[in-house]
Amino acid sequence: MKYFIVFISLWMISAKCFSQTKQDSLEIKRAVLDYIESQHTSNPKQMEQALHPRLVKRTFWTDKETNKDYVRETSAESMVILAESYNRKKDKFPAVPKKEVKMLDISEKTASVKLIADEWIDYMHLVKLNGAWKIINVLWQFNDSARHK
C-alpha cells in the first residue's frame, strides 16, 4: 500500500509539472486574439507580438485560367504589413467582428487552435519558446471555399 501511495503521489506531481496550465490557455488565446484583432484595428505591433518570425500561413487557391488548385503561402513579415494596411479604412469587418477561439489540443510546448472569424476559419499551431506562445503555422479557408479564386 505504501508503494502505491508513493507511486500515485509521484504520478500526480509529474502530471502537474509537465502539462499545460490555465495560464498557458490564457496566453494561447491572447496570441490568437492578437492575430485577429491586429487586423481589426490595423495594429502591426500587435500582430508581430503574436507571431513566430518563421510563421507560414497557407491556404488553397484555384487559378482562374487553368482551374487548377494550388497552395498560397504568406510569411510573418507579410502578415505584419497586412495588419498595418488591410483595415485602414475600417471597412473590412463588421462593427462587432466574430472571433471564436476553440482549443483543439494543448501540450507542454505546442498547441492546436481553431479560430472562427467572420468569413473564414484558421487552424493554427502555436509553439512555446522562452516562455512565450507564438503562432508558427496557419492553414485557413473562407467559409465558402468557392471564394478561393
Coordinates of C-alpha atoms in Angstrom, one line a residue:
M1 CA 0.0 0.0 0.0
K2 CA 2.9 2.3 0.9
Y3 CA 4.4 1.9 -2.6
F4 CA 1.0 2.5 -4.2
I5 CA 0.6 5.8 -2.4
V6 CA 4.1 6.9 -3.3
F7 CA 3.5 5.9 -7.0
I8 CA 0.2 7.9 -7.1
S9 CA 1.8 10.9 -5.5
L10 CA 4.8 10.9 -7.9
W11 CA 2.4 10.4 -10.9
M12 CA 0.2 13.4 -9.8
I13 CA 3.3 15.6 -9.3
S14 CA 4.8 14.7 -12.7
A15 CA 1.4 15.2 -14.5
K16 CA 1.2 18.7 -12.9
C17 CA 4.7 19.6 -13.8
F18 CA 4.5 18.6 -17.5
S19 CA 1.0 19.6 -18.5
Q20 CA -0.4 22.9 -19.7
T21 CA -1.7 25.3 -17.1
K22 CA -4.6 27.7 -17.1
Q23 CA -2.1 30.5 -17.7
D24 CA -0.9 28.6 -20.9
S25 CA -4.5 28.5 -22.1
L26 CA -4.9 32.2 -21.5
E27 CA -1.7 33.1 -23.3
I28 CA -2.5 30.9 -26.3
K29 CA -5.9 32.6 -26.6
R30 CA -4.3 36.0 -26.2
A31 CA -1.9 35.2 -29.1
V32 CA -4.8 34.1 -31.3
L33 CA -6.8 37.2 -30.4
D34 CA -3.8 39.4 -31.0
Y35 CA -3.5 37.9 -34.5
I36 CA -7.2 38.7 -35.5
E37 CA -7.6 41.9 -33.5
S38 CA -4.5 43.4 -35.0
Q39 CA -6.3 43.2 -38.4
H40 CA -9.4 44.7 -36.9
T41 CA -7.5 47.7 -35.5
S42 CA -4.6 48.0 -38.0
N43 CA -2.0 47.3 -35.4
P44 CA 1.2 45.7 -36.8
K45 CA 2.9 45.6 -33.4
Q46 CA 0.1 43.5 -32.0
M47 CA 0.4 41.1 -35.0
E48 CA 4.1 40.9 -34.6
Q49 CA 3.8 40.0 -31.0
A50 CA 1.5 37.1 -31.8
L51 CA 3.7 35.5 -34.5
H52 CA 6.8 33.5 -34.5
P53 CA 9.2 35.1 -37.1
R54 CA 9.2 31.9 -39.1
L55 CA 5.4 31.7 -39.4
V56 CA 4.0 30.3 -42.6
K57 CA 0.3 30.9 -43.3
R58 CA -1.2 28.8 -46.1
T59 CA -4.4 28.4 -48.0
F60 CA -5.6 26.7 -51.1
W61 CA -6.4 28.7 -54.2
T62 CA -7.8 28.0 -57.7
D63 CA -6.2 29.6 -60.7
K64 CA -9.0 31.3 -62.7
E65 CA -7.5 30.5 -66.1
T66 CA -6.4 26.9 -65.6
N67 CA -8.9 26.0 -62.9
K68 CA -6.1 24.1 -61.0
D69 CA -5.8 24.2 -57.3
Y70 CA -2.5 25.2 -55.6
V71 CA -1.2 26.4 -52.2
R72 CA -0.5 30.0 -51.4
E73 CA 1.8 31.0 -48.6
T74 CA 2.3 34.1 -46.6
S75 CA 5.1 35.0 -44.2
A76 CA 5.2 36.6 -40.8
E77 CA 6.6 39.8 -42.4
S78 CA 3.6 39.9 -44.9
M79 CA 1.2 39.4 -42.0
V80 CA 2.6 42.3 -40.1
I81 CA 2.3 44.5 -43.2
L82 CA -1.2 43.2 -43.7
A83 CA -2.1 44.2 -40.1
E84 CA -0.9 47.7 -40.8
S85 CA -2.8 48.2 -44.1
Y86 CA -5.7 45.8 -44.5
N87 CA -8.4 47.6 -42.5
R88 CA -7.1 51.1 -42.5
K89 CA -10.5 52.5 -43.7
K90 CA -12.3 50.4 -41.0
D91 CA -14.5 48.7 -43.7
K92 CA -13.3 45.1 -43.8
F93 CA -15.1 43.8 -40.7
P94 CA -18.5 44.1 -39.1
A95 CA -19.0 46.5 -36.2
V96 CA -18.7 43.5 -33.8
P97 CA -16.4 41.1 -35.5
K98 CA -16.8 37.3 -34.8
K99 CA -13.7 35.8 -33.1
E100 CA -14.4 32.4 -31.6
V101 CA -11.3 30.5 -30.3
K102 CA -11.5 26.8 -29.9
M103 CA -8.6 25.0 -28.2
L104 CA -8.1 21.7 -30.0
D105 CA -5.1 20.4 -28.2
I106 CA -2.5 21.8 -25.8
S107 CA 0.7 20.1 -24.7
E108 CA 3.6 21.4 -22.8
K109 CA 5.2 23.4 -25.7
T110 CA 2.7 23.0 -28.6
A111 CA -0.9 23.8 -29.2
S112 CA -3.5 23.5 -31.9
V113 CA -6.3 26.0 -32.1
K114 CA -9.2 26.8 -34.4
L115 CA -10.2 30.4 -34.9
I116 CA -13.6 31.1 -36.4
A117 CA -13.7 34.6 -37.7
D118 CA -16.3 36.4 -39.8
E119 CA -15.8 34.9 -43.2
W120 CA -13.1 32.4 -42.6
I121 CA -11.6 29.7 -40.5
D122 CA -7.9 29.5 -39.4
Y123 CA -6.3 26.3 -38.0
M124 CA -3.2 27.4 -36.0
H125 CA -0.2 25.7 -34.5
L126 CA 1.5 27.5 -31.6
V127 CA 4.8 26.9 -30.0
K128 CA 6.0 27.9 -26.6
L129 CA 9.6 29.2 -26.8
N130 CA 11.4 31.0 -24.0
G131 CA 8.2 31.2 -22.0
A132 CA 6.1 32.9 -24.8
W133 CA 3.4 31.3 -27.0
K134 CA 3.7 32.2 -30.7
I135 CA 1.7 31.2 -33.8
I136 CA 4.0 29.3 -36.1
N137 CA 1.6 27.8 -38.7
V138 CA -1.8 28.8 -40.0
L139 CA -3.9 26.9 -42.5
W140 CA -7.0 28.9 -43.4
Q141 CA -10.0 29.0 -45.7
F142 CA -13.1 31.1 -46.4
N143 CA -16.3 29.6 -45.1
D144 CA -17.4 29.5 -48.7
S145 CA -14.5 27.7 -50.5
A146 CA -15.7 29.0 -53.9
R147 CA -14.2 32.3 -52.9
H148 CA -10.7 30.9 -53.2
K149 CA -10.2 32.1 -56.8

